């Protein structure tokens, strides 16, 4: 490894360490509270997994601010459950599996909501401008009946 690669690696490592310290400073008070309440990381993971049901329905019924809030809460809980599990030390294989599965559900549900809403096509996630413009504008219901 030459000197330039070493400097880039060192800069990236210091940025990652700095981010982790800031994240821990924000999540540790919540983790301590949850630990005192005897909430286990598995409980947080299961709750996070259940949040995708309201996210999906809020999204398809066009309650975008509420659905984005639920998604943000899920992302915050992901950080909290990771720190809480590190705080409790004994990692279980079941807990690791559940966390990975909930992460994968998030990776599937968000695109499904976008496809259902017509913001992207189901074929390779192609962007569809016409449907995006329709989704941004206020929904207007028109009658499908033809006048005789």
Coordinates of N, CA and C in Angstrom, one line a residue:
X1 N 0.9 -1.2 0.0 CA 0.0 0.0 0.0 C 0.9 1.2 0.0
X2 N 0.7 2.1 -1.0 CA 1.5 3.3 -1.1 C 1.0 4.4 -0.1
X3 N 1.7 5.5 -0.1 CA 1.4 6.6 0.8 C 0.0 7.2 0.6
X4 N -0.3 7.4 -0.7 CA -1.6 8.0 -1.1 C -2.8 7.1 -0.6
X5 N -2.7 5.8 -0.9 CA -3.7 4.8 -0.4 C -3.8 4.8 1.1
X6 N -2.7 4.9 1.8 CA -2.7 4.9 3.2 C -3.4 6.2 3.8
X7 N -3.2 7.3 3.1 CA -3.8 8.6 3.6 C -5.4 8.5 3.3
X8 N -5.8 8.0 2.2 CA -7.2 7.8 1.9 C -7.9 6.9 2.9
X9 N -7.2 5.8 3.1 CA -7.7 4.8 4.1 C -7.8 5.4 5.5
X10 N -6.8 6.1 5.9 CA -6.8 6.8 7.2 C -7.9 7.8 7.3
X11 N -8.1 8.6 6.2 CA -9.2 9.6 6.3 C -10.6 9.0 6.3
X12 N -10.7 7.9 5.5 CA -12.0 7.2 5.5 C -12.3 6.6 6.9
X13 N -11.3 6.0 7.5 CA -11.4 5.3 8.8 C -11.8 6.4 9.9
X14 N -11.1 7.5 9.8 CA -11.4 8.5 10.8 C -12.8 9.1 10.7
X15 N -13.3 9.2 9.4 CA -14.6 9.7 9.2 C -15.7 8.6 9.7
X16 N -15.4 7.4 9.5 CA -16.3 6.3 10.0 C -16.3 6.3 11.6
X17 N -15.1 6.4 12.2 CA -15.0 6.4 13.6 C -15.7 7.6 14.2
X18 N -15.6 8.8 13.5 CA -16.3 10.0 14.0 C -17.8 9.8 13.9
X19 N -18.3 9.2 12.8 CA -19.7 9.0 12.6 C -20.2 8.1 13.7
X20 N -19.5 7.0 14.0 CA -19.9 6.0 15.0 C -20.0 6.6 16.4
X21 N -19.1 7.5 16.7 CA -19.1 8.2 18.0 C -20.3 9.1 18.1
X22 N -20.6 9.8 17.1 CA -21.8 10.7 17.1 C -23.1 9.9 17.2
X23 N -23.1 8.8 16.5 CA -24.3 7.9 16.5 C -24.5 7.3 17.9
X24 N -23.4 6.8 18.5 CA -23.5 6.3 19.8 C -23.9 7.3 20.9
X25 N -23.4 8.5 20.7 CA -23.8 9.6 21.6 C -25.3 9.9 21.5
X26 N -25.9 9.7 20.4 CA -27.4 9.9 20.2 C -28.2 8.7 20.6
X27 N -27.7 7.5 20.4 CA -28.5 6.3 20.6 C -28.4 5.7 22.0
X28 N -27.2 5.9 22.7 CA -27.0 5.3 24.0 C -28.0 5.7 25.1
X29 N -28.4 6.9 25.2 CA -29.4 7.2 26.2 C -30.7 6.4 26.0
X30 N -31.1 6.3 24.7 CA -32.3 5.5 24.4 C -32.1 4.0 24.7
X31 N -30.9 3.5 24.4 CA -30.5 2.1 24.7 C -30.5 1.9 26.2
X32 N -30.0 2.8 27.0 CA -30.0 2.6 28.4 C -31.4 2.6 29.0
X33 N -32.3 3.5 28.5 CA -33.7 3.5 28.9 C -34.4 2.2 28.5
X34 N -34.2 1.7 27.3 CA -34.8 0.4 26.9 C -34.3 -0.7 27.7
X35 N -33.0 -0.7 28.1 CA -32.4 -1.7 28.9 C -33.0 -1.8 30.3
X36 N -33.2 -0.6 30.8 CA -33.9 -0.5 32.2 C -35.3 -1.0 32.1
X37 N -36.0 -0.8 31.0 CA -37.3 -1.3 30.8 C -37.4 -2.8 30.4
X38 N -36.2 -3.4 30.3 CA -36.0 -4.8 30.0 C -36.5 -5.1 28.6
X39 N -36.4 -4.2 27.7 CA -36.7 -4.4 26.3 C -35.4 -5.0 25.6
X40 N -35.6 -6.1 25.0 CA -34.5 -6.8 24.3 C -34.4 -6.3 22.9
X41 N -33.2 -6.5 22.3 CA -33.0 -6.1 20.9 C -34.0 -6.8 20.0
X42 N -34.3 -8.0 20.3 CA -35.2 -8.8 19.5 C -36.6 -8.1 19.4
X43 N -37.0 -7.5 20.5 CA -38.3 -6.8 20.6 C -38.3 -5.6 19.7
X44 N -37.2 -4.9 19.7 CA -37.1 -3.7 18.8 C -37.1 -4.2 17.3
X45 N -36.4 -5.3 17.0 CA -36.4 -5.8 15.7 C -37.8 -6.2 15.2
X46 N -38.5 -6.9 16.0 CA -39.9 -7.3 15.6 C -40.8 -6.1 15.4
X47 N -40.7 -5.1 16.3 CA -41.5 -3.9 16.2 C -41.2 -3.2 14.9
X48 N -39.9 -3.1 14.6 CA -39.4 -2.5 13.3 C -40.0 -3.2 12.1
X49 N -40.0 -4.5 12.2 CA -40.6 -5.3 11.1 C -42.0 -5.1 10.9
X50 N -42.7 -4.9 12.0 CA -44.2 -4.6 11.9 C -44.5 -3.2 11.4
X51 N -43.5 -2.3 11.5 CA -43.8 -1.0 11.0 C -43.9 -0.9 9.5
X52 N -43.5 -1.9 8.7 CA -43.6 -1.9 7.3 C -45.1 -2.0 6.8
X53 N -45.9 -2.6 7.6 CA -47.3 -2.7 7.2 C -48.0 -1.3 7.2
X54 N -47.9 -0.5 8.3 CA -48.4 0.9 8.1 C -47.7 1.7 7.1
X55 N -46.4 1.5 6.9 CA -45.7 2.3 5.9 C -46.3 2.0 4.6
X56 N -46.5 0.8 4.2 CA -47.0 0.4 2.9 C -48.4 1.0 2.7
X57 N -49.3 0.8 3.6 CA -50.6 1.3 3.5 C -50.7 2.9 3.5
X58 N -49.9 3.5 4.3 CA -49.9 5.0 4.3 C -49.4 5.5 2.9
X59 N -48.4 4.7 2.4 CA -47.8 5.2 1.1 C -48.9 5.0 0.0
X60 N -49.5 3.8 -0.1 CA -50.4 3.6 -1.2 C -51.7 4.4 -1.2
X61 N -52.0 4.9 0.1 CA -53.2 5.8 0.2 C -52.7 7.3 0.2
X62 N -51.5 7.5 -0.3 CA -51.0 8.9 -0.5 C -50.8 9.7 0.7
X63 N -50.6 9.1 1.9 CA -50.2 9.9 3.1 C -48.7 9.9 3.2
X64 N -48.0 10.6 2.2 CA -46.6 10.5 2.1 C -45.8 11.0 3.3
X65 N -46.2 12.2 3.9 CA -45.4 12.6 5.1 C -45.5 11.6 6.3
X66 N -46.7 11.0 6.5 CA -46.8 10.0 7.5 C -46.0 8.7 7.2
X67 N -46.0 8.3 5.9 CA -45.3 7.1 5.6 C -43.8 7.3 5.6
X68 N -43.3 8.5 5.3 CA -41.9 8.8 5.4 C -41.4 8.9 6.8
X69 N -42.3 9.4 7.7 CA -42.0 9.4 9.1 C -41.9 8.0 9.7
X70 N -42.8 7.1 9.3 CA -42.7 5.7 9.7 C -41.4 5.0 9.2
X71 N -41.1 5.3 8.0 CA -39.8 4.8 7.4 C -38.6 5.3 8.2
X72 N -38.6 6.6 8.5 CA -37.5 7.2 9.3 C -37.4 6.6 10.7
X73 N -38.6 6.3 11.3 CA -38.6 5.7 12.6 C -38.0 4.3 12.5
X74 N -38.3 3.6 11.5 CA -37.8 2.2 11.3 C -36.2 2.3 11.1
X75 N -35.7 3.2 10.4 CA -34.3 3.4 10.2 C -33.6 3.7 11.6
X76 N -34.2 4.6 12.3 CA -33.7 5.0 13.7 C -33.7 3.7 14.6
X77 N -34.8 3.0 14.5 CA -34.9 1.8 15.4 C -33.8 0.7 15.0
X78 N -33.5 0.7 13.7 CA -32.4 -0.2 13.2 C -31.1 0.1 13.9
X79 N -30.8 1.4 14.0 CA -29.5 1.8 14.7 C -29.6 1.5 16.2
X80 N -30.8 1.7 16.8 CA -31.0 1.5 18.2 C -30.9 0.0 18.5
X81 N -31.5 -0.8 17.7 CA -31.5 -2.3 18.0 C -30.0 -2.8 17.9
X82 N -29.3 -2.3 16.9 CA -27.9 -2.7 16.8 C -27.0 -2.3 18.0
X83 N -27.2 -1.1 18.5 CA -26.5 -0.7 19.7 C -26.9 -1.4 20.9
X84 N -28.2 -1.6 21.0 CA -28.8 -2.3 22.2 C -28.3 -3.8 22.2
X85 N -28.1 -4.4 21.1 CA -27.6 -5.8 21.0 C -26.1 -5.8 21.4
X86 N -25.4 -4.8 21.0 CA -24.0 -4.7 21.4 C -23.8 -4.4 22.9
X87 N -24.8 -3.7 23.5 CA -24.8 -3.4 24.9 C -25.1 -4.7 25.7
X88 N -25.9 -5.6 25.2 CA -26.3 -6.8 25.9 C -25.3 -7.9 25.7
X89 N -24.3 -7.7 24.9 CA -23.2 -8.6 24.6 C -23.5 -10.0 24.0
X90 N -24.2 -10.9 24.6 CA -24.4 -12.2 24.0 C -25.3 -12.1 22.8
X91 N -24.7 -12.1 21.6 CA -25.4 -12.1 20.3 C -26.0 -13.5 20.1
X92 N -27.3 -13.5 19.7 CA -27.9 -14.8 19.4 C -28.0 -14.9 17.8
X93 N -27.9 -16.1 17.3 CA -28.0 -16.3 15.9 C -29.4 -16.0 15.4
X94 N -30.4 -16.2 16.3 CA -31.8 -15.9 15.9 C -32.0 -14.4 15.8
X95 N -31.4 -13.6 16.7 CA -31.5 -12.2 16.6 C -30.8 -11.6 15.4
X96 N -29.6 -12.2 15.0 CA -28.9 -11.7 13.8 C -29.7 -12.0 12.6
X97 N -30.3 -13.2 12.6 CA -31.2 -13.6 11.4 C -32.4 -12.7 11.3
X98 N -33.1 -12.4 12.4 CA -34.2 -11.6 12.4 C -33.9 -10.2 11.9
X99 N -32.8 -9.6 12.3 CA -32.4 -8.3 11.9 C -32.1 -8.3 10.4
X100 N -31.4 -9.3 9.9 CA -31.1 -9.3 8.5 C -32.4 -9.5 7.7
X101 N -33.4 -10.3 8.2 CA -34.6 -10.5 7.5 C -35.4 -9.2 7.4
X102 N -35.5 -8.5 8.5 CA -36.2 -7.2 8.5 C -35.6 -6.2 7.6
X103 N -34.3 -6.2 7.6 CA -33.6 -5.3 6.6 C -33.9 -5.6 5.2
X104 N -34.0 -6.9 4.9 CA -34.4 -7.4 3.5 C -35.8 -7.1 3.2
X105 N -36.7 -7.1 4.2 CA -38.1 -6.7 4.0 C -38.2 -5.3 3.6
X106 N -37.3 -4.4 4.3 CA -37.3 -3.0 3.9 C -36.9 -2.8 2.5
X107 N -35.9 -3.6 2.1 CA -35.4 -3.5 0.7 C -36.4 -3.9 -0.3
X108 N -37.4 -4.8 0.1 CA -38.4 -5.2 -0.8 C -39.7 -4.3 -0.8
X109 N -40.1 -3.9 0.4 CA -41.3 -3.2 0.6 C -41.3 -1.8 0.0
X110 N -40.2 -1.1 0.1 CA -40.1 0.3 -0.4 C -40.2 0.3 -2.0
X111 N -39.5 -0.6 -2.7 CA -39.7 -0.6 -4.2 C -41.1 -1.0 -4.5
X112 N -41.7 -2.0 -3.8 CA -43.1 -2.4 -4.1 C -44.0 -1.3 -3.9
X113 N -43.9 -0.5 -2.9 CA -44.7 0.7 -2.7 C -44.6 1.7 -3.9
X114 N -43.3 1.9 -4.3 CA -43.1 2.8 -5.5 C -43.7 2.2 -6.8
X115 N -43.6 0.9 -7.0 CA -44.2 0.3 -8.1 C -45.7 0.3 -8.1
X116 N -46.3 0.1 -6.9 CA -47.7 0.1 -6.8 C -48.3 1.5 -7.1
X117 N -47.5 2.5 -6.6 CA -48.0 3.9 -6.8 C -47.7 4.3 -8.3
X118 N -46.9 3.6 -9.0 CA -46.7 3.9 -10.4 C -45.5 4.9 -10.6
X119 N -44.7 5.1 -9.5 CA -43.6 6.0 -9.7 C -42.4 5.3 -10.4
X120 N -42.3 4.0 -10.3 CA -41.4 3.3 -11.1 C -42.1 2.1 -11.7
X121 N -41.6 1.6 -12.8 CA -42.1 0.5 -13.5 C -41.6 -0.8 -12.8
X122 N -42.4 -1.8 -12.8 CA -41.9 -3.1 -12.2 C -40.8 -3.7 -13.0
X123 N -40.6 -3.3 -14.3 CA -39.6 -3.9 -15.1 C -38.2 -3.2 -14.9
X124 N -37.3 -3.8 -14.2 CA -36.0 -3.2 -13.9 C -36.0 -1.8 -13.2
X125 N -37.1 -1.5 -12.6 CA -37.2 -0.3 -11.8 C -37.2 1.0 -12.7
X126 N -37.6 0.8 -14.0 CA -37.6 2.0 -14.9 C -38.5 3.1 -14.4
X127 N -37.9 4.3 -14.5 CA -38.7 5.5 -14.1 C -39.7 5.9 -15.2
X128 N -40.9 6.2 -14.8 CA -41.9 6.6 -15.7 C -42.4 8.0 -15.4
X129 N -42.0 9.0 -16.3 CA -42.2 10.4 -16.0 C -43.7 10.7 -16.0
X130 N -44.5 10.1 -16.8 CA -46.0 10.4 -16.8 C -46.6 10.1 -15.5
X131 N -46.3 8.9 -15.0 CA -46.9 8.5 -13.7 C -46.3 9.3 -12.5
X132 N -45.1 9.7 -12.6 CA -44.5 10.5 -11.6 C -45.1 11.9 -11.5
X133 N -45.4 12.5 -12.7 CA -46.1 13.8 -12.7 C -47.5 13.6 -12.1
X134 N -48.1 12.5 -12.4 CA -49.5 12.3 -11.9 C -49.5 12.1 -10.4
X135 N -48.4 11.4 -9.9 CA -48.4 11.2 -8.5 C -48.1 12.5 -7.7
X136 N -47.3 13.4 -8.3 CA -46.9 14.6 -7.6 C -48.1 15.6 -7.6
X137 N -48.9 15.6 -8.7 CA -50.0 16.5 -8.7 C -51.2 16.0 -7.8
X138 N -52.1 16.8 -7.5 CA -53.2 16.3 -6.7 C -54.0 15.3 -7.4
X139 N -54.4 14.2 -6.7 CA -55.2 13.2 -7.4 C -56.6 13.7 -7.8
X140 N -56.9 13.5 -9.0 CA -58.2 13.9 -9.5 C -58.9 12.6 -10.0
X141 N -60.1 12.3 -9.5 CA -60.8 11.2 -9.9 C -61.8 11.6 -11.1
X142 N -61.7 10.8 -12.1 CA -62.6 11.1 -13.3 C -63.5 9.9 -13.5
X143 N -64.6 10.1 -14.0 CA -65.5 9.0 -14.3 C -65.1 8.2 -15.5
X144 N -65.2 6.9 -15.3 CA -64.8 6.0 -16.5 C -66.0 5.8 -17.4
X145 N -67.1 6.3 -17.0 CA -68.3 6.1 -17.9 C -68.2 7.0 -19.1
X146 N -68.7 6.5 -20.2 CA -68.8 7.4 -21.4 C -70.2 7.9 -21.5
X147 N -70.3 9.2 -21.9 CA -71.6 9.8 -22.0 C -72.3 9.3 -23.3
X148 N -73.5 8.9 -23.2 CA -74.2 8.4 -24.4 C -74.9 9.5 -25.2

